[in-house]
Structure formats: C-alpha cells, structure tokens
Tab-separated table of C-alpha atoms in Angstrom:
chain	number	residue	atom	x	y	z
V	18	MET	CA	6.220	-16.701	-19.156
V	19	ALA	CA	9.387	-18.577	-20.185
V	20	ALA	CA	12.255	-18.637	-17.687
V	21	SER	CA	14.586	-16.808	-20.090
V	22	THR	CA	11.987	-14.060	-20.546
V	23	MET	CA	11.579	-13.719	-16.779
V	24	ASN	CA	15.355	-13.363	-16.428
V	25	GLN	CA	15.410	-10.667	-19.092
V	26	PHE	CA	12.688	-8.609	-17.351
V	27	MET	CA	14.365	-9.174	-13.983
V	28	HIS	CA	17.560	-7.661	-15.382
V	29	GLN	CA	15.572	-4.523	-16.221
V	30	ALA	CA	14.189	-4.505	-12.650
V	31	LEU	CA	17.750	-4.890	-11.290
V	32	GLU	CA	18.856	-1.862	-13.307
V	33	LEU	CA	16.052	0.105	-11.652
V	34	ALA	CA	17.185	-1.179	-8.243
V	35	GLN	CA	20.647	0.225	-9.006
V	36	LEU	CA	18.985	3.535	-9.939
V	37	ALA	CA	17.290	3.567	-6.504
V	38	ALA	CA	20.652	3.053	-4.802
V	39	ASP	CA	22.101	5.879	-6.886
V	40	HIS	CA	19.635	8.282	-5.220
V	41	ASP	CA	20.228	6.739	-1.756
V	42	ASP	CA	17.101	4.623	-1.644
V	43	VAL	CA	17.167	0.933	-0.708
V	44	PRO	CA	17.759	-0.806	-4.052
V	45	VAL	CA	14.507	-2.367	-5.184
V	46	GLY	CA	13.240	-2.209	-8.762
V	47	CYS	CA	10.075	-3.335	-10.507
V	48	VAL	CA	8.734	-3.695	-14.047
V	49	ILE	CA	5.169	-4.544	-15.071
V	50	VAL	CA	4.591	-6.605	-18.198
V	51	LYS	CA	1.452	-7.133	-20.265
V	52	ASP	CA	1.301	-9.214	-23.456
V	53	GLY	CA	5.090	-9.604	-23.367
V	54	VAL	CA	5.788	-5.862	-23.239
V	55	VAL	CA	6.924	-3.658	-20.335
V	56	ILE	CA	4.081	-1.163	-19.782
V	57	ALA	CA	5.412	0.461	-16.599
V	58	SER	CA	8.325	0.429	-14.201
V	59	GLY	CA	9.498	1.981	-10.977
V	60	GLU	CA	12.222	2.004	-8.391
V	61	ASN	CA	12.076	2.642	-4.659
V	62	ARG	CA	11.737	6.416	-4.197
V	63	ARG	CA	10.890	6.701	-0.500
V	64	GLU	CA	13.822	8.901	0.435
V	65	ILE	CA	14.104	11.029	-2.680
V	66	ASP	CA	10.351	11.696	-2.760
V	67	ASN	CA	9.782	11.815	1.040
V	68	ASP	CA	6.895	9.408	0.385
V	69	PRO	CA	6.303	6.405	2.682
V	70	THR	CA	4.243	4.695	-0.045
V	71	ALA	CA	6.794	5.103	-2.864
V	72	HIS	CA	8.132	1.548	-2.886
V	73	ALA	CA	9.096	0.251	-6.332
V	74	GLU	CA	5.932	-1.835	-6.718
V	75	VAL	CA	3.508	0.967	-5.782
V	76	VAL	CA	5.307	3.399	-8.086
V	77	ALA	CA	5.126	0.885	-10.956
V	78	LEU	CA	1.483	-0.078	-10.264
V	79	ARG	CA	0.429	3.565	-10.397
V	80	HIS	CA	2.281	4.051	-13.677
V	81	ALA	CA	0.741	0.894	-15.143
V	82	ALA	CA	-2.786	1.976	-14.211
V	83	ALA	CA	-2.149	5.395	-15.756
V	84	ALA	CA	-0.857	3.704	-18.930
V	85	LEU	CA	-3.888	1.391	-19.184
V	86	GLY	CA	-6.430	3.987	-18.050
V	87	HIS	CA	-7.899	1.712	-15.411
V	88	TRP	CA	-7.067	0.600	-11.870
V	89	ARG	CA	-7.623	-3.071	-12.771
V	90	LEU	CA	-4.372	-4.543	-14.083
V	91	ASP	CA	-5.851	-7.762	-15.499
V	92	GLY	CA	-3.338	-9.779	-17.509
V	93	CYS	CA	-0.353	-8.027	-15.949
V	94	THR	CA	2.737	-9.585	-14.359
V	95	VAL	CA	4.786	-7.723	-11.735
V	96	ILE	CA	8.520	-8.497	-11.787
V	97	VAL	CA	10.262	-7.232	-8.639
V	98	THR	CA	13.764	-7.705	-7.254
V	99	LEU	CA	12.709	-8.198	-3.589
V	100	GLU	CA	9.745	-9.923	-1.926
V	101	PRO	CA	6.962	-7.326	-1.546
V	102	CYS	CA	6.162	-5.931	1.926
V	103	VAL	CA	2.624	-5.943	3.364
V	104	MET	CA	1.722	-2.630	1.696
V	105	CYS	CA	2.988	-3.693	-1.719
V	106	ALA	CA	1.467	-7.182	-1.582
V	107	GLY	CA	-1.857	-5.585	-0.648
V	108	ALA	CA	-1.532	-3.127	-3.535
V	109	ILE	CA	-0.823	-6.011	-5.951
V	110	VAL	CA	-4.007	-7.778	-4.768
V	111	ASN	CA	-6.016	-4.549	-4.978
V	112	ALA	CA	-4.833	-4.044	-8.583
V	113	ARG	CA	-5.928	-7.612	-9.524
V	114	VAL	CA	-2.505	-8.429	-10.994
V	115	ASP	CA	-2.285	-11.962	-12.499
V	116	ALA	CA	1.228	-12.952	-11.462
V	117	VAL	CA	4.300	-11.829	-9.540
V	118	VAL	CA	7.919	-12.826	-10.226
V	119	ILE	CA	10.256	-12.266	-7.266
V	120	GLY	CA	14.034	-12.027	-6.979
V	121	ALA	CA	15.162	-12.357	-3.350
V	122	SER	CA	13.089	-13.121	-0.265
V	123	ASP	CA	12.744	-10.609	2.611
V	124	GLU	CA	12.590	-12.639	5.794
V	125	LYS	CA	12.019	-9.604	8.027
V	126	ALA	CA	9.179	-7.845	6.222
V	127	GLY	CA	8.134	-9.968	3.235
V	128	ALA	CA	4.419	-10.618	2.760
V	129	VAL	CA	4.576	-13.351	0.101
V	130	GLY	CA	5.478	-16.179	2.441
V	131	SER	CA	8.055	-14.779	4.890
V	132	ARG	CA	5.804	-12.902	7.369
V	133	TYR	CA	2.432	-13.237	5.657
V	134	ASN	CA	1.191	-14.802	2.438
V	135	VAL	CA	-1.086	-12.065	1.157
V	136	LEU	CA	-0.905	-13.036	-2.535
V	137	GLN	CA	-2.251	-16.540	-1.996
V	138	ASP	CA	-4.949	-16.123	0.631
V	139	PRO	CA	-8.291	-17.577	-0.500
V	140	ARG	CA	-10.068	-15.337	2.062
V	141	LEU	CA	-9.067	-12.181	0.183
V	142	LEU	CA	-10.656	-10.903	-3.018
V	143	HIS	CA	-8.039	-12.128	-5.448
V	144	GLU	CA	-5.164	-14.608	-5.681
V	145	VAL	CA	-1.923	-14.061	-7.560
V	146	ALA	CA	0.447	-16.652	-9.089
V	147	VAL	CA	3.977	-16.396	-7.693
V	148	THR	CA	7.380	-17.357	-9.160
V	149	TRP	CA	10.343	-17.227	-6.776
V	150	ASP	CA	14.076	-16.907	-6.928
V	151	VAL	CA	14.674	-15.292	-10.333
V	152	GLU	CA	18.167	-13.761	-10.304
V	153	SER	CA	17.994	-13.593	-6.511
V	154	ALA	CA	21.785	-13.541	-6.040
V	155	ALA	CA	22.077	-10.307	-8.023
V	156	SER	CA	19.335	-8.699	-5.916
V	157	VAL	CA	20.940	-9.788	-2.640
V	158	GLU	CA	24.300	-8.462	-3.805
V	159	LEU	CA	22.847	-5.006	-4.558
V	160	LEU	CA	21.179	-4.870	-1.128
V	161	GLN	CA	24.307	-6.042	0.710
V	162	GLN	CA	26.479	-3.471	-1.098
V	163	PHE	CA	23.969	-0.725	-0.230
V	164	PHE	CA	23.853	-1.522	3.488
V	165	ALA	CA	27.577	-2.322	3.803
V	166	VAL	CA	28.473	1.271	2.918
V	167	ARG	CA	25.881	2.729	5.300
V	168	ARG	CA	26.438	0.677	8.459
B	10	MET	CA	-6.738	11.974	22.280
B	11	ALA	CA	-10.041	12.656	24.070
B	12	ALA	CA	-13.124	10.782	22.839
B	13	SER	CA	-14.903	14.032	21.910
B	14	THR	CA	-11.878	15.124	19.856
B	15	MET	CA	-11.803	11.755	18.062
B	16	ASN	CA	-15.492	12.136	17.218
B	17	GLN	CA	-14.878	15.607	15.825
B	18	PHE	CA	-12.076	14.416	13.543
B	19	MET	CA	-14.127	11.372	12.516
B	20	HIS	CA	-16.912	13.738	11.395
B	21	GLN	CA	-14.397	15.389	9.074
B	22	ALA	CA	-13.393	11.951	7.760
B	23	LEU	CA	-17.080	11.101	7.213
B	24	GLU	CA	-17.511	14.270	5.154
B	25	LEU	CA	-14.620	13.081	2.973
B	26	ALA	CA	-16.269	9.662	2.668
B	27	GLN	CA	-19.378	11.418	1.351
B	28	LEU	CA	-17.147	13.290	-1.132
B	29	ALA	CA	-15.826	9.929	-2.368
B	30	ALA	CA	-19.382	8.685	-2.909
B	31	ASP	CA	-20.168	11.893	-4.798
B	32	HIS	CA	-17.530	10.913	-7.408
B	33	ASP	CA	-18.706	7.261	-7.451
B	34	ASP	CA	-15.953	5.880	-5.247
B	35	VAL	CA	-16.678	3.615	-2.283
B	36	PRO	CA	-17.189	6.091	0.588
B	37	VAL	CA	-14.102	6.012	2.789
B	38	GLY	CA	-12.486	9.147	4.213
B	39	CYS	CA	-9.364	9.827	6.246
B	40	VAL	CA	-7.761	12.699	8.135
B	41	ILE	CA	-4.272	12.764	9.669
B	42	VAL	CA	-3.709	14.730	12.861
B	43	LYS	CA	-0.493	15.922	14.483
B	44	ASP	CA	-0.350	18.023	17.672
B	45	GLY	CA	-4.136	18.365	17.626
B	46	VAL	CA	-4.274	19.784	14.087
B	47	VAL	CA	-5.348	18.182	10.795
B	48	ILE	CA	-2.226	18.197	8.593
B	49	ALA	CA	-3.603	16.122	5.697
B	50	SER	CA	-6.706	14.369	4.471
B	51	GLY	CA	-7.937	12.200	1.646
B	52	GLU	CA	-10.876	10.267	0.329
B	53	ASN	CA	-11.012	7.094	-1.732
B	54	ARG	CA	-10.149	8.082	-5.330
B	55	ARG	CA	-9.641	4.683	-6.973
B	56	GLU	CA	-12.288	5.129	-9.655
B	57	ILE	CA	-11.930	8.836	-10.363
B	58	ASP	CA	-8.128	8.591	-10.565
B	59	ASN	CA	-7.931	5.077	-12.147
B	60	ASP	CA	-5.407	4.322	-9.397
B	61	PRO	CA	-5.494	0.981	-7.526
B	62	THR	CA	-3.456	2.496	-4.679
B	63	ALA	CA	-5.607	5.606	-4.174
B	64	HIS	CA	-7.468	4.468	-1.056
B	65	ALA	CA	-8.281	7.247	1.409
B	66	GLU	CA	-5.449	6.323	3.778
B	67	VAL	CA	-2.727	6.179	1.080
B	68	VAL	CA	-3.896	9.499	-0.378
B	69	ALA	CA	-3.819	11.102	3.076
B	70	LEU	CA	-0.449	9.559	4.044
B	71	ARG	CA	1.152	10.923	0.877
B	72	HIS	CA	-0.272	14.386	1.571
B	73	ALA	CA	0.913	14.248	5.196
B	74	ALA	CA	4.456	13.285	4.181
B	75	ALA	CA	4.494	16.101	1.628
B	76	ALA	CA	3.296	18.548	4.313
B	77	LEU	CA	5.944	17.422	6.823
B	78	GLY	CA	8.728	17.005	4.250
B	79	HIS	CA	9.559	13.489	5.416
B	80	TRP	CA	8.224	9.971	4.932
B	81	ARG	CA	8.292	9.300	8.678
B	82	LEU	CA	5.016	10.426	10.218
B	83	ASP	CA	6.118	10.263	13.870
B	84	GLY	CA	3.547	11.683	16.254
B	85	CYS	CA	0.712	11.391	13.742
B	86	THR	CA	-2.714	9.813	14.224
B	87	VAL	CA	-4.703	8.452	11.254
B	88	ILE	CA	-8.495	8.763	11.608
B	89	VAL	CA	-10.331	6.643	9.022
B	90	THR	CA	-13.991	5.732	8.548
B	91	LEU	CA	-13.376	2.052	7.631
B	92	GLU	CA	-10.898	-0.580	8.830
B	93	PRO	CA	-7.794	-0.347	6.593
B	94	CYS	CA	-7.146	-3.095	4.025
B	95	VAL	CA	-3.808	-4.943	3.803
B	96	MET	CA	-2.254	-2.289	1.543
B	97	CYS	CA	-3.321	0.610	3.764
B	98	ALA	CA	-2.375	-1.097	7.031
B	99	GLY	CA	1.032	-1.835	5.519
B	100	ALA	CA	1.380	1.788	4.411
B	101	ILE	CA	0.494	2.981	7.949
B	102	VAL	CA	3.237	0.749	9.399
B	103	ASN	CA	5.728	1.882	6.741
B	104	ALA	CA	4.994	5.532	7.621
B	105	ARG	CA	5.634	4.848	11.355
B	106	VAL	CA	2.288	6.391	12.342
B	107	ASP	CA	1.680	6.445	16.140
B	108	ALA	CA	-2.028	5.652	16.265
B	109	VAL	CA	-5.070	4.797	14.171
B	110	VAL	CA	-8.709	5.592	14.983
B	111	ILE	CA	-11.221	3.468	13.045
B	112	GLY	CA	-14.940	3.865	12.350
B	113	ALA	CA	-16.452	0.606	11.074
B	114	SER	CA	-14.827	-2.817	10.735
B	115	ASP	CA	-14.397	-4.532	7.335
B	116	GLU	CA	-14.882	-8.229	7.911
B	117	LYS	CA	-14.057	-9.167	4.298
B	118	ALA	CA	-10.826	-7.289	3.722
B	119	GLY	CA	-9.830	-5.546	6.964
B	120	ALA	CA	-6.226	-5.921	8.112
B	121	VAL	CA	-6.518	-4.530	11.653
B	122	GLY	CA	-8.075	-7.607	13.202
B	123	SER	CA	-10.624	-8.916	10.690
B	124	ARG	CA	-8.376	-10.778	8.215
B	125	TYR	CA	-4.946	-9.866	9.545
B	126	ASN	CA	-3.655	-7.728	12.376
B	127	VAL	CA	-0.876	-5.856	10.626
B	128	LEU	CA	-0.831	-2.851	12.976
B	129	GLN	CA	-0.087	-4.892	16.080
B	130	ASP	CA	2.361	-7.524	14.921
B	131	PRO	CA	5.558	-7.560	17.011
B	132	ARG	CA	7.375	-9.332	14.119
B	133	LEU	CA	7.050	-6.240	11.904
B	134	LEU	CA	9.142	-3.074	12.196
B	135	HIS	CA	6.614	-0.926	14.025
B	136	GLU	CA	3.428	-1.241	16.093
B	137	VAL	CA	0.517	1.191	16.022
B	138	ALA	CA	-2.050	1.943	18.762
B	139	VAL	CA	-5.624	1.314	17.609
B	140	THR	CA	-8.964	2.779	18.740
B	141	TRP	CA	-12.110	1.106	17.369
B	142	ASP	CA	-15.709	1.942	16.768
B	143	VAL	CA	-15.723	5.744	16.595
B	144	GLU	CA	-18.943	6.845	14.840
B	145	SER	CA	-19.105	3.432	13.189
B	146	ALA	CA	-22.869	3.588	12.576
B	147	ALA	CA	-22.486	6.695	10.396
B	148	SER	CA	-19.742	4.982	8.347
B	149	VAL	CA	-21.811	1.822	7.875
B	150	GLU	CA	-24.811	3.899	6.792
B	151	LEU	CA	-22.773	5.694	4.100
B	152	LEU	CA	-21.463	2.370	2.761
B	153	GLN	CA	-24.897	0.727	2.761
B	154	GLN	CA	-26.450	3.666	0.933
B	155	PHE	CA	-23.665	3.557	-1.654
B	156	PHE	CA	-24.023	-0.154	-2.418
B	157	ALA	CA	-27.840	-0.181	-2.187
B	158	VAL	CA	-28.102	2.152	-5.188
B	159	ARG	CA	-25.553	0.153	-7.221
B	160	ARG	CA	-26.719	-3.430	-6.668
C-alpha cells in the first residue's frame, strides 16, 4: 500500500477515534481495507456498549467478517490509530489478517512490540506485516486531549 | 472456590464444548460465575457465526458484561475447557476478571503459560488467579474426537 494511501485511510481511522471520544470512550479508531476499499470500520465502544471486548479493532474485525461472510480475513489490512493491545493483536492473528498499519505506540499495553510482539511470532499460527508511525502525532494529540479533560 | 464446585461448573462448560462440536466448531466451552452462580456462558461459535472473535471466552465475557451492565467483571471467575489463546487471555485481562479455571492446556496457542503468560504479567494492567487441570481429560477427549473425524 502506498504511503499516501495509508495516510488517507488513517485519516478515516482518526475520524472514528474522534467519534469514540464523542461518546466518552478512549479515542481509538480502525478501518479494514481489502483490494483498496474500506470494507469495515469501528471505534472503541467499551463504555457506551458496556462491552470489555469492544475495542476498535475487534468491532471492525467482526464487521469485516460479517461483510465477507467468513471469519478468515485473507487479503485484508487493518489500519488502527493506536498499537493494538494483547486481545486485539490476538484477534488480528486469529482472523488471519495480512497486514496492520499503526498510528501511535502504546508503551503500557501494546502487543505489537511494546509489551509483546504477537503479530510477528513464528511460534503462533500466522504472522502479520506491520507498518508503524502513520500519522502518529494526530493520534497522540487525540489521546492527550481526551485524558487531559478527565484527569 | 472448592474443588468440587469447580468440577461442577467445568461439567457445564464441557456440555457447551459438546454443543460447539455439534455445530462443527472446535469444542471449547466457558461459563462465568459470580457469587457462586453462573451469570453467563458461551461456546466456540467461530464457524457458525463466521466471526473470528467468537471464541467461547469472548462470547461468555460479552454475555456477562451485558448481564451485569458494565464492562468490568469484578468478582467473576471464568471456567473454560481449554487454555485461552492470546485474544481470549487479553480479553480476560481487559474485563478485570478475578480468576480463571482451565481444563486442558493448549501447547500450540495457549497464552496462560504455554506460549505466553498474559494472565500473570505484572507489566500489564491486571493480574488474574489461575487454576489448572480441572477435568482436563474430558476436554482432551472431546477435542481428539472432533479432530479424529475431520482429519
């Protein structure tokens, strides 16, 4: 995927992160692309849905599988504003996603290099290509604004 | 939780694992207990639901949060027939579950000691008490029967 295309999809994910903040969820957004087209998206909905699994990536993965009619998301790329946590990285592996494009890193809970490296572990069933640091400043700014108001 | 009580709840989880096999999903079942009562349950529904996130534990966690009206599952114990994968172990941490009771280990993909130890990592946000090897032979037998027919 060309860098300019990644930036364009990341801007869509950042809009979803803002949507999450608008309903008082930590601002993280995600879009899933196949053959150059967005087939699914999601934002963090943990608080609004009272659902501990409703991180942006899991929401988007479930939508993508529903759209494709299968749990295997071969050929798909996940574009997400924040480094996935353990749950979300595991879900990305389970869905056999081809590639992940990440905005900002999450040093406390990230599972794509910060705490674990679940997406590139040859012992697991599937490995995922990773691109880092796409529009990370915009993602960090959204997160800092969100927590600044609430602390 | 007394050993006899754990066994009783694990039998319920094993019945759900059999239900999963009945709809051609890998037989894994899960119940979630709070104050001595089953508040939610689930079986693996990946194939029947075309959902890469629909492992028994994620299904049950979502039902438990819906039942309690909050994503935090304080005071809850997850009883599951097979060692949770990375996604499910991450979801259990995210839901702030108190304890997990496991049937059989999963040496290939387990994240509670086999590949990772996500539930007892002091670097993450939350640690979970773990009890191993409750009715593990019955869980292994269900899995072996399932794969024997399909290989």
